Tab-separated table of C-alpha atoms in Angstrom:
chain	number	residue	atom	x	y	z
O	1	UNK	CA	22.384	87.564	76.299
O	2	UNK	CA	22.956	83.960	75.245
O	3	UNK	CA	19.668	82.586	73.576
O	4	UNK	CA	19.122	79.445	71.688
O	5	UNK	CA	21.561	79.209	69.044
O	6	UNK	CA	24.241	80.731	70.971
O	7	UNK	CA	25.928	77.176	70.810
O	8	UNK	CA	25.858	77.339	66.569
O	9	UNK	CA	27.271	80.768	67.027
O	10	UNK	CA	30.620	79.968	68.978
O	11	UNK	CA	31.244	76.745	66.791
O	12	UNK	CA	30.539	78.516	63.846
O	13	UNK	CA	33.488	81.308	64.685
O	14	UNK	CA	35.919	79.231	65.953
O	15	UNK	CA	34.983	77.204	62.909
O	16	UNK	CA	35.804	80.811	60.637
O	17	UNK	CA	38.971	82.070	63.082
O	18	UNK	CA	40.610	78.937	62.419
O	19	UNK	CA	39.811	78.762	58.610
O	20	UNK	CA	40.365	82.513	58.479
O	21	UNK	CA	43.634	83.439	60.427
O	22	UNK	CA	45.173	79.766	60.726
O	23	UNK	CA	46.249	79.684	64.263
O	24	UNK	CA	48.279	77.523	66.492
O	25	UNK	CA	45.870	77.803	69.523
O	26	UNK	CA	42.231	78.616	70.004
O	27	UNK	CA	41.241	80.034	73.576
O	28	UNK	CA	37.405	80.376	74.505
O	29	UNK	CA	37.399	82.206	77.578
O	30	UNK	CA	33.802	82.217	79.603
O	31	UNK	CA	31.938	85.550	80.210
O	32	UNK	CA	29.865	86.971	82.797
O	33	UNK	CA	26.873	86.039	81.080
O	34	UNK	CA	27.801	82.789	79.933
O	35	UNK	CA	29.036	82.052	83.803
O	36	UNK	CA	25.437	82.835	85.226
O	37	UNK	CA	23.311	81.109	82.535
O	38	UNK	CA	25.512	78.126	82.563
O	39	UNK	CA	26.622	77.471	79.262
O	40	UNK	CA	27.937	74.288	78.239
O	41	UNK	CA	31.047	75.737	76.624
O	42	UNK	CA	32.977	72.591	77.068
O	43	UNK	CA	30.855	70.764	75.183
O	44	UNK	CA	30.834	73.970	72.164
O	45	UNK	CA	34.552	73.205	72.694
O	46	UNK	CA	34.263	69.542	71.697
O	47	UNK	CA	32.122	70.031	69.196
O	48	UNK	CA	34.446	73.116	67.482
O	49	UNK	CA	37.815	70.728	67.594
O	50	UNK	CA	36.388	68.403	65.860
O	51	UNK	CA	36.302	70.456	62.493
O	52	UNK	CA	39.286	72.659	62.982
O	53	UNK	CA	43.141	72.135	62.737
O	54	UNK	CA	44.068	74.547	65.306
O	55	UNK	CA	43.964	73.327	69.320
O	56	UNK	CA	40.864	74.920	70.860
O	57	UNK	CA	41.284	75.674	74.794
O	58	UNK	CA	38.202	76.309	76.802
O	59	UNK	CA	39.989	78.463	79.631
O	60	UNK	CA	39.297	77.524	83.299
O	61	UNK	CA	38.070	80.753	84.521
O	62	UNK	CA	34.925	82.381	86.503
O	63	UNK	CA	34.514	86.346	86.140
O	64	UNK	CA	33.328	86.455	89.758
O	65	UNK	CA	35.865	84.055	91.241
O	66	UNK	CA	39.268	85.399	89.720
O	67	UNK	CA	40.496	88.781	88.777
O	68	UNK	CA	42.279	89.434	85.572
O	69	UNK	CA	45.871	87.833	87.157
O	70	UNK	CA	44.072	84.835	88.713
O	71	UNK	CA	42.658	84.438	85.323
O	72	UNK	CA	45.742	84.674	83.410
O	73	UNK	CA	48.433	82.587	85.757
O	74	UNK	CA	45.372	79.618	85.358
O	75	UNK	CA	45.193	80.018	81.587
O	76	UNK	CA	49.111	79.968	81.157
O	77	UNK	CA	48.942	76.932	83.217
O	78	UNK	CA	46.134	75.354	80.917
O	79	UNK	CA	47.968	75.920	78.120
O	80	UNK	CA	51.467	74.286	79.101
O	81	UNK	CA	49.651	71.466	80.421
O	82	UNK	CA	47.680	70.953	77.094
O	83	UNK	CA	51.061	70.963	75.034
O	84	UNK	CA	53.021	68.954	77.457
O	85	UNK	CA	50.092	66.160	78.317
O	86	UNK	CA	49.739	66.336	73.839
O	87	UNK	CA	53.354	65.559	73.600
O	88	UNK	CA	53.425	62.982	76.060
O	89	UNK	CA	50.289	61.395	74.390
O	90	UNK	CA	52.254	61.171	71.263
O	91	UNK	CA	55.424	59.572	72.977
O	92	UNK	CA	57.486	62.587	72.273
O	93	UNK	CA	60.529	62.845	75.166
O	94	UNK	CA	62.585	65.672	75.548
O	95	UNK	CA	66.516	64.646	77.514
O	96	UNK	CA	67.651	67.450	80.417
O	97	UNK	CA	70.061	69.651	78.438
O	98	UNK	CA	73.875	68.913	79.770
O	99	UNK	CA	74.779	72.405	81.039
O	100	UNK	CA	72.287	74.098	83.507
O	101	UNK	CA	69.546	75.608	81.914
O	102	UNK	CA	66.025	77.737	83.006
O	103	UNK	CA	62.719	78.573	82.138
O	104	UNK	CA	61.312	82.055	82.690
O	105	UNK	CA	57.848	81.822	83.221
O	106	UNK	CA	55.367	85.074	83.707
O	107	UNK	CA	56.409	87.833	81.859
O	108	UNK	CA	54.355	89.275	79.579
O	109	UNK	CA	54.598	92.556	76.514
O	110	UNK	CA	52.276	94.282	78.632
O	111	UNK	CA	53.660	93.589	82.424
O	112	UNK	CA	55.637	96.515	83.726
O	113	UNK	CA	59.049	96.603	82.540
O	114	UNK	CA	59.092	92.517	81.633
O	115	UNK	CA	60.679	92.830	78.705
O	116	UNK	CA	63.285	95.203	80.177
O	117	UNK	CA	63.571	92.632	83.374
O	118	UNK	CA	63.291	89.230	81.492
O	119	UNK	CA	66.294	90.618	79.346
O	120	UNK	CA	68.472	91.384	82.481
O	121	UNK	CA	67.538	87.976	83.677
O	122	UNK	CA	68.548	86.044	80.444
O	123	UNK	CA	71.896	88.305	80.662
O	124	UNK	CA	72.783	87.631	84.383
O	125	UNK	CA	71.535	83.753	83.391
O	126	UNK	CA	74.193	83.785	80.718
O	127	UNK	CA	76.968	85.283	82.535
O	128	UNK	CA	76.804	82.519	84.752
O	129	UNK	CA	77.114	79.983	82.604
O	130	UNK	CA	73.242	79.431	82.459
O	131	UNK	CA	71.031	78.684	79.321
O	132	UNK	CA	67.645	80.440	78.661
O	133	UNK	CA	65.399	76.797	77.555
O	134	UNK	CA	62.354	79.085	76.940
O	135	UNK	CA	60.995	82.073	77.649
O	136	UNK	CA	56.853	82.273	78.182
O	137	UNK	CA	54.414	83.403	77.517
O	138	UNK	CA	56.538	86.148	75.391
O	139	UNK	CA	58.521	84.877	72.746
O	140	UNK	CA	57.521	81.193	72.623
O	141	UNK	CA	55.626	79.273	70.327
O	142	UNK	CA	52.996	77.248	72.055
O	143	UNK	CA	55.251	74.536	69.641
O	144	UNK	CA	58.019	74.692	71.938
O	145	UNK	CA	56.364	74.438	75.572
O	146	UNK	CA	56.465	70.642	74.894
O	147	UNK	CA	60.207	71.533	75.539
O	148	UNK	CA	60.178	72.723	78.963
O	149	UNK	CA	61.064	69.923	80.785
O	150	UNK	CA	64.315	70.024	79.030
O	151	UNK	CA	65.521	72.721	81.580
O	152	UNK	CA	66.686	72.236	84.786
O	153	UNK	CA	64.468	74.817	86.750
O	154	UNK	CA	61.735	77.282	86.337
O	155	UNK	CA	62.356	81.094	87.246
O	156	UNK	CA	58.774	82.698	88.107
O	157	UNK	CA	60.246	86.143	88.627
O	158	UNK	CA	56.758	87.458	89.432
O	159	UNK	CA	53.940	86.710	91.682
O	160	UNK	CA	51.270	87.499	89.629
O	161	UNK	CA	51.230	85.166	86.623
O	162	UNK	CA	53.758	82.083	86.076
O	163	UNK	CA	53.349	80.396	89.852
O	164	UNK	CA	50.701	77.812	88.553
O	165	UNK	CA	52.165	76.800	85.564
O	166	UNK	CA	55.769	76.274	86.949
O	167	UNK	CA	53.510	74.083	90.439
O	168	UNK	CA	52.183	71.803	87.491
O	169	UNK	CA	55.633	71.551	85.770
O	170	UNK	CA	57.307	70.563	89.197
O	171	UNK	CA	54.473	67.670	90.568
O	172	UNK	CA	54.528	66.252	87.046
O	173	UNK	CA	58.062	66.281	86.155
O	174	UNK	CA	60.367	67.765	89.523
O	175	UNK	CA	61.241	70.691	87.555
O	176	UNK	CA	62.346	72.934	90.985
O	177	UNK	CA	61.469	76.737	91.239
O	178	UNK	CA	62.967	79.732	91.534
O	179	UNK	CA	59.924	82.308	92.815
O	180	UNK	CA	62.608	84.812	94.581
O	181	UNK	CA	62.010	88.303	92.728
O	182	UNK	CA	65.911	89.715	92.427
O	183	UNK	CA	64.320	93.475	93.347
O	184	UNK	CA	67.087	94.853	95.003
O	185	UNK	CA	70.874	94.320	95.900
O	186	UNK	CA	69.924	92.259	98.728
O	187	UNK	CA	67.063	89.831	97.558
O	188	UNK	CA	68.984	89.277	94.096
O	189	UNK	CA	72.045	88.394	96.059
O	190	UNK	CA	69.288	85.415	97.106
O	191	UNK	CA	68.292	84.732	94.249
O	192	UNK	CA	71.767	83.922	92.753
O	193	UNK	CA	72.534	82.031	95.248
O	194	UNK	CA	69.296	79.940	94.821
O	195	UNK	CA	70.503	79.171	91.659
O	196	UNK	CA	73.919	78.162	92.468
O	197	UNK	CA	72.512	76.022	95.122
O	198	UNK	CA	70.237	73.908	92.485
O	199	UNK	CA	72.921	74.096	89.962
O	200	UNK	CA	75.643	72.535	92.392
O	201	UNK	CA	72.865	69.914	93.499
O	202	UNK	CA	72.819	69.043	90.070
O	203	UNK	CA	76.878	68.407	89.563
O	204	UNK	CA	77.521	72.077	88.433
O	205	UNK	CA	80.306	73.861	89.965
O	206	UNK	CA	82.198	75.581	86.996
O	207	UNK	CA	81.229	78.855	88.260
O	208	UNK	CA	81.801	81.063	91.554
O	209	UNK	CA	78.651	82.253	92.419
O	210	UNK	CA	80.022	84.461	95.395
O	211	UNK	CA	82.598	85.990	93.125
O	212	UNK	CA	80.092	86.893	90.852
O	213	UNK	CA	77.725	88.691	93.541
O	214	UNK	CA	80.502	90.351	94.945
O	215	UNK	CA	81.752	91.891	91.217
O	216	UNK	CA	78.078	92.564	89.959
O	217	UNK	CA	77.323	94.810	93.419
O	218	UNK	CA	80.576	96.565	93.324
O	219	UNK	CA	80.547	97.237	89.567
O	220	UNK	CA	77.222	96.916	87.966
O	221	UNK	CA	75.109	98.151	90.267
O	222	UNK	CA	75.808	101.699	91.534
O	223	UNK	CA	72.791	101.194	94.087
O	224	UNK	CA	74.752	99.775	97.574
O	225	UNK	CA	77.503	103.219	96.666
O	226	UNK	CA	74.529	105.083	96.208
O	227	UNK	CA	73.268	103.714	99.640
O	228	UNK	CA	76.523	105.434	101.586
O	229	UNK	CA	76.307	109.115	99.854
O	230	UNK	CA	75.202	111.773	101.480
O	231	UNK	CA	72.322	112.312	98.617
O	232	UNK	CA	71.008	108.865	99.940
O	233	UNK	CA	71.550	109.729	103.319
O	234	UNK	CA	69.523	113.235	102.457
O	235	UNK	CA	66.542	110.735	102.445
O	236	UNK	CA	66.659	108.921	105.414
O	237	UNK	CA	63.537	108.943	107.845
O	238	UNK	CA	61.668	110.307	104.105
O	239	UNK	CA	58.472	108.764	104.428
O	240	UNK	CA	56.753	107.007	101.582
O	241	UNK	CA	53.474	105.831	100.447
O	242	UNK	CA	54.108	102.275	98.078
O	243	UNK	CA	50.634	100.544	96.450
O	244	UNK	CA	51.017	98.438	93.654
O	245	UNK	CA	50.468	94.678	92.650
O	246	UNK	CA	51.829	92.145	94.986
O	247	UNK	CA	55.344	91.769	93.689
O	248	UNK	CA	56.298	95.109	93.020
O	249	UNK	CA	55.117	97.070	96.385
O	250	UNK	CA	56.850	94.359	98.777
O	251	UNK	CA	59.915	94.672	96.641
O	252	UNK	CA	59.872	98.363	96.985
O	253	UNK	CA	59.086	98.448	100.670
O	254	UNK	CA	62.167	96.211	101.125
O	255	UNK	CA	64.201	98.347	99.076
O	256	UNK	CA	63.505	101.442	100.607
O	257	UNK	CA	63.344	100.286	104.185
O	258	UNK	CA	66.312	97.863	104.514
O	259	UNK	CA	69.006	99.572	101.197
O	260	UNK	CA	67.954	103.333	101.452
O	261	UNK	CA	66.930	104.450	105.186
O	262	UNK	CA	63.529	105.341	104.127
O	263	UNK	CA	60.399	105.401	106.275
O	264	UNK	CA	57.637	103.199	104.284
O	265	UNK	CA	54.639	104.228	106.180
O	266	UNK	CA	52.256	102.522	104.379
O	267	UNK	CA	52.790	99.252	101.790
O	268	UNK	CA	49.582	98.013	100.061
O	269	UNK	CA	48.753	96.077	97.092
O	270	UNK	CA	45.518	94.971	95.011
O	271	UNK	CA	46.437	91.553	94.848
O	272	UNK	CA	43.659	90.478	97.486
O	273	UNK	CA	43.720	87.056	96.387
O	274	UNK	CA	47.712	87.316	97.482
O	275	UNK	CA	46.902	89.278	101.001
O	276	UNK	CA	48.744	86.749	103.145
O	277	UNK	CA	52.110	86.522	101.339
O	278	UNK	CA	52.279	89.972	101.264
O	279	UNK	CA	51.002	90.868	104.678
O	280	UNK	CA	54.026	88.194	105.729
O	281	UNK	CA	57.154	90.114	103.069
O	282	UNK	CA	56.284	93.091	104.811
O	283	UNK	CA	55.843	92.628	108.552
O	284	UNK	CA	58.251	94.717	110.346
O	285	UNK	CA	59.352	97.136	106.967
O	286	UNK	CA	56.194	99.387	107.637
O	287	UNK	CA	53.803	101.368	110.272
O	288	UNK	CA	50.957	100.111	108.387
O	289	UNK	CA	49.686	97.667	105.509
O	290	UNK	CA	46.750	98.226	103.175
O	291	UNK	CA	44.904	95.771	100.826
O	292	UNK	CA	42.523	97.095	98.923
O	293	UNK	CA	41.272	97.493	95.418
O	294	UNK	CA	39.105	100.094	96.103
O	295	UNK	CA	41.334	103.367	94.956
O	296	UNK	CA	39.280	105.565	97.315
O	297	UNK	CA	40.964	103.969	100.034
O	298	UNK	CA	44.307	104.310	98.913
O	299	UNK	CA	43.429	108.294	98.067
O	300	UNK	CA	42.369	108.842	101.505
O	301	UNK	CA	44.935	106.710	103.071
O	302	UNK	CA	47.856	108.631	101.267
O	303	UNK	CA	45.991	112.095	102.254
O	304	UNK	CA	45.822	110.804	105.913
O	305	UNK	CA	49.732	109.975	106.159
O	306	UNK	CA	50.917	113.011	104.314
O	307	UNK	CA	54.346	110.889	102.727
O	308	UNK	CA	57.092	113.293	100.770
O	309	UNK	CA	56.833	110.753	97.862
O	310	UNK	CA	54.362	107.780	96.790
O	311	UNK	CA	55.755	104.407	94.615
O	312	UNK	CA	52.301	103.452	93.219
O	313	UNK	CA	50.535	102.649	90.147
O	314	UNK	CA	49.609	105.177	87.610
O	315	UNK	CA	46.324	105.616	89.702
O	316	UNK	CA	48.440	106.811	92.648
O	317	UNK	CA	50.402	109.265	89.981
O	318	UNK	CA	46.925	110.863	89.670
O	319	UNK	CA	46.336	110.599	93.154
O	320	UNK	CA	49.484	112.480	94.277
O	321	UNK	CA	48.954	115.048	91.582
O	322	UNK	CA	46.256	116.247	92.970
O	323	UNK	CA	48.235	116.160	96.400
O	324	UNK	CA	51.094	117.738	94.963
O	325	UNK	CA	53.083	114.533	96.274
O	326	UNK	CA	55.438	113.361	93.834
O	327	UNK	CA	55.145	109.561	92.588
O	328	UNK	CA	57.556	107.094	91.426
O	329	UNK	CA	55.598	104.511	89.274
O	330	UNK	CA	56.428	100.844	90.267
O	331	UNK	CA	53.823	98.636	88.644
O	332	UNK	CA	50.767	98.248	87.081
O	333	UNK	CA	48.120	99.630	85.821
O	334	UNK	CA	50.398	102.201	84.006
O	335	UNK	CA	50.747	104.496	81.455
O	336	UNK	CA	52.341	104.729	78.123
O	337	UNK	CA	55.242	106.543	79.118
O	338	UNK	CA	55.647	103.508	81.430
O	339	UNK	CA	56.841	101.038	78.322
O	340	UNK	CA	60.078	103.359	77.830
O	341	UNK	CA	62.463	102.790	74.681
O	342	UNK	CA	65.582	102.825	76.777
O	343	UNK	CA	66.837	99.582	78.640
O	344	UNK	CA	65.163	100.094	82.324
O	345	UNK	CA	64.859	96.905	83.899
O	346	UNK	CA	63.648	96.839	87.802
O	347	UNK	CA	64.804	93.334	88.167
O	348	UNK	CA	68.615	92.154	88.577
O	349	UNK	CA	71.569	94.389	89.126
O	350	UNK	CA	70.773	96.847	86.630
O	351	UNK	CA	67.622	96.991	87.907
O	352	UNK	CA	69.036	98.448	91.354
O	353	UNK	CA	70.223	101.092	89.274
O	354	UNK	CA	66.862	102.050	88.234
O	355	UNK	CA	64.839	101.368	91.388
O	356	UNK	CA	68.018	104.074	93.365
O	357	UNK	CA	67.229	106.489	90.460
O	358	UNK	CA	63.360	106.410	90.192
O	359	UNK	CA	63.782	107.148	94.058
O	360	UNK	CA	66.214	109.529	94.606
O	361	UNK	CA	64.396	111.713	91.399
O	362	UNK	CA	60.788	111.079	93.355
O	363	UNK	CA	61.827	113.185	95.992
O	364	UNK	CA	60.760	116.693	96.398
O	365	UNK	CA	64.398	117.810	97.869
O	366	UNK	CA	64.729	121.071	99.910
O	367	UNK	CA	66.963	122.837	97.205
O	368	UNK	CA	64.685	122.061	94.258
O	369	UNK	CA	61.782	123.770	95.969
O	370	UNK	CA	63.895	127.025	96.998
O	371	UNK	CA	64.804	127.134	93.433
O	372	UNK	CA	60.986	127.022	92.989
O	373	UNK	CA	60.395	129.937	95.481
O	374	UNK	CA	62.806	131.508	93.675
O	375	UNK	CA	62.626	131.559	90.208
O	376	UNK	CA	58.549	130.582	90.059
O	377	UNK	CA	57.134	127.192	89.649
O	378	UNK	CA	54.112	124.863	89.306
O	379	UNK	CA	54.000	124.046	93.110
O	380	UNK	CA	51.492	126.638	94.620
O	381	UNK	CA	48.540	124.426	95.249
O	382	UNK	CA	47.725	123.904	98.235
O	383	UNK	CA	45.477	120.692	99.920
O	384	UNK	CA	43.088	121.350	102.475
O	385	UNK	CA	41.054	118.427	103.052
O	386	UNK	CA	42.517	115.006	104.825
O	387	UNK	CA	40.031	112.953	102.544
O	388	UNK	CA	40.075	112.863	98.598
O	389	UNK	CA	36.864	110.755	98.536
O	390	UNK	CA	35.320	113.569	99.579
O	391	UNK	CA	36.809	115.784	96.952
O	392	UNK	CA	34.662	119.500	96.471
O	393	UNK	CA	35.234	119.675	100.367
O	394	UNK	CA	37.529	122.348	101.953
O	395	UNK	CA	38.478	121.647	106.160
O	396	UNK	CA	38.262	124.728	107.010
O	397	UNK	CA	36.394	128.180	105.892
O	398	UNK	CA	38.151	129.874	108.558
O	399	UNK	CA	39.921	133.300	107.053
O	400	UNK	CA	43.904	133.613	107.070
O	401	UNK	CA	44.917	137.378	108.623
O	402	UNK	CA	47.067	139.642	106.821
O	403	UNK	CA	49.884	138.705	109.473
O	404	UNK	CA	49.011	135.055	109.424
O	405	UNK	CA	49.606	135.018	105.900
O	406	UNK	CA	53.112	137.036	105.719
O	407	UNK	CA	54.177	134.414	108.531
O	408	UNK	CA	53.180	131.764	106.232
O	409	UNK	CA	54.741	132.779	103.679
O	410	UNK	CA	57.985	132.719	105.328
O	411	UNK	CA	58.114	129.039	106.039
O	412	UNK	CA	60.077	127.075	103.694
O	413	UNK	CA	58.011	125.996	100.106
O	414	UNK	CA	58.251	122.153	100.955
O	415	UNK	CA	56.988	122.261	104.477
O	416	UNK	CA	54.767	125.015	103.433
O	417	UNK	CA	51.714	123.140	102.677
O	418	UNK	CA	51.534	120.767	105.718
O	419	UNK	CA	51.967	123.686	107.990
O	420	UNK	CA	49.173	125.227	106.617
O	421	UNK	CA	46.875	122.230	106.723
O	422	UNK	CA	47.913	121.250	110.772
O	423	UNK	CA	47.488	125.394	111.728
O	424	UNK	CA	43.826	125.599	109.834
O	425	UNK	CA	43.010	121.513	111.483
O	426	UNK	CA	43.731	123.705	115.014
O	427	UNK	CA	42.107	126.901	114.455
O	428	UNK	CA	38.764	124.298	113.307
O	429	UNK	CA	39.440	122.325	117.025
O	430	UNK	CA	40.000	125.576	118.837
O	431	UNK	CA	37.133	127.426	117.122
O	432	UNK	CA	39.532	130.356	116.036
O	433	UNK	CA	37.467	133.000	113.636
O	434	UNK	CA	40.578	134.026	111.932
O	435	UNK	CA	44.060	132.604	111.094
O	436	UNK	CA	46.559	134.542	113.022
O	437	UNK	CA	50.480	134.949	113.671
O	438	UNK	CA	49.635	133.956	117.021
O	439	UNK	CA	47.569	130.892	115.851
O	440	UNK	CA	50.567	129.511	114.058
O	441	UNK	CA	52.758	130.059	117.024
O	442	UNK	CA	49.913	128.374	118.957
O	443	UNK	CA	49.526	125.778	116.427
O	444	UNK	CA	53.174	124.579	116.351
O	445	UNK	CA	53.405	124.704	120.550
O	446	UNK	CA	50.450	122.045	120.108
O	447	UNK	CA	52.286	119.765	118.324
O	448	UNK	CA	55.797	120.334	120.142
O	449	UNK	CA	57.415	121.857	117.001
């Protein structure tokens, strides 16, 4: 807890960071303490940048207002404005460069994939005759971001972090943005054609935008071929589970409901703050929409639905493990095996490459699961209870019959496990004391199978 003193105590190690490690910027970020008691930090902040030669940043943030991407796009925003406003101060002007030229604004060394994606972006940027200006918050020197308003537009490829930075950059100096994610064949296809429309507005038109849709689709991306196979077509009416931060699930449900055939029967995100946006990219590409950051919820929900494959976080990986439901990972939070050494971009046409891979291979098909049967596998768990909040808790007690078990066991290994649940859910309604042939034959009549 902050006492008297506490002031002394955050000059004083700003005062030693800076003498100590030398660096360009200084960020003193509240805490949940410091937020209830009050502190003056602003004043701590004045105080400290008055005896050091690095920029000290007191970071507009509230622990109980803003969640850690709230927090993050507002602090990237801070910072930009700090080194433009500085530059300004000191008369420093920066000319538009003479060919077309971008920002890219949000990605981050720990965002899912961003490295992967910003370097797809960069490459389809180049290809069209485009210049990366700067790249940020990766790879940029807070020295440069006086530079920024030397390009003619700002790409925020992401929802998350970037939007606020790239809204101060456009009231102060008309900088337009891109915000379209290019996740997918169809929404990149927009988003090149976003740029060719504030490129031409601009007195560019040494490229063919069209042309180069039509070549990248046929010949970079494998996805809209993949779309007309008959191993695409094997998934159609699949349903799917997708959960993950704003961006990433309502690119996925568009994906898989509008390129691939697929049944989404449930998109949700944690992005709360974000609810309405996503609510509106996903009207009409689901049966149902959950936002929630309460993982309980998504456990049960996904138990409730009973999809053949989930496109979640790692928290939904864990989720559908214990499901046996196989999960394509799509976003954060993830895993270390998530930050891959091999070029995997989800963004651009090579990212349609990897989005038709991750979900053809998160499919349980029907062959891989006879080979199971056949040859002996991990998939002989099976889930008896509709809730996983409730975990330690078993539907039904209700004994299986020596027949009701060799009837069982002749139903396929992927259907398997549903049958079993729906057959002991009616012997529990129709207060059968043991599982039968008959109640199996009784149970499927029920449900018109």
């Amino acid at each position: 807890v902050l006492a008297r003193g506490s002031g002394e105590k955050v000059v004083d190690n700003i005062t030693r960071k800076d003498r100590d490690d030398k660096p360009d910027l200084i960020v003193l970020t509240p805490t949940c303490t410091s937020s209830i008691l009050q502190e003056d930090l602003g004043n701590f902040v004045k105080r400290a940048s008055e005896t050091t030669s690095s920029d000290v940043l007191l970071a507009d943030v509230n622990h109980y207002r803003f969640n850690e991407y709230q927090a993050a796009d507002r602090t990237l925003a801070q910072i930009v404005q700090l080194y433009m406003e500085k530059a300004k101060d000191a008369g420093v002007t920066v000319e538009k460069s003479k060919k077309p030229s971008a920002n890219i604004i949000g990605t981050f060394t720990l965002g899912f994939h961003n490295s992967h994606d910003c370097r797809e972006l960069k490459r389809m940027l180049r290809d069209m005759g485009i210049e990366t200006n700067i790249v940020i918050p990766e790879g940029a020197s807070v020295h440069d971001l006086h530079k920024m308003n030397r390009a003619w537009f700002n790409i925020v490829p992401y929802r998350e972090i970037g939007h606020m930075a790239a809204k101060y950059l456009k009231e102060e100096y008309n900088m337009p943005i891109v915000d379209t994610t290019p996740f997918g064949i169809g929404q990149t296809a927009k988003f090149v054609r976003e740029l060719a429309e504030l490129c031409k507005s601009q007195g560019y038109d040494g490229f063919d935008f069209e042309e180069y849709i039509d070549e990248q689709t046929r010949f970079v991306s494998q996805a809209a071929w993949f779309a007309r196979s008959i191993d695409c077509q094997n998934l159609t009416d699949k349903r799917a589970v997708v959960f993950g931060d704003a961006t990433h699930a309502a690119g996925m449900t568009r994906v898989l409901a509008r390129e691939m055939g697929i049944k989404v029967v449930c998109a949700g995100t944690f992005c709360k703050h974000d609810e309405e946006w996503f609510r509106e990219q996903v009207a009409g590409l689901c049966d149902e929409t959950l936002v929630t950051d309460d993982h309980t919820q998504v456990a049960d929900m996904i138990a409730r639905l009973e999809p053949a494959a989930i496109f979640g976080t790692q928290m939904e990986r864990h989720i559908g493990k214990r499901l046996d439901v196989p999960c394509g990972v799509i976003s954060t939070p993830v895993h270390i095996q998530n930050f891959p050494l091999t070029y995997r971009p989800f963004l651009g046409y090579e990212g349609t490459n990897q989005i038709a891979d991750l979900t053809y291979n998160s499919f349980t098909l029907g062959m891989e699961d006879h080979l199971i049967e056949i040859f002996g596998g991990h998939d002989t768990k099976e889930i008896s209870s509709d809730s996983l909040s409730s975990a330690g808790e078993t539907e039904s007690a209700i004994p299986w019959s020596p027949d009701g078990l060799a009837e069982l066991s002749k139903i396929p290994g992927f259907v398997r496990g549903k049958i079993k649940k729906k057959t002991e859910t009616y012997a529990v309604a129709n207060n059968c004391k043991e599982i039968t042939a008959e109640v199996i034959f009784a149970a499927k009549e029920a449900v018109g199978a």
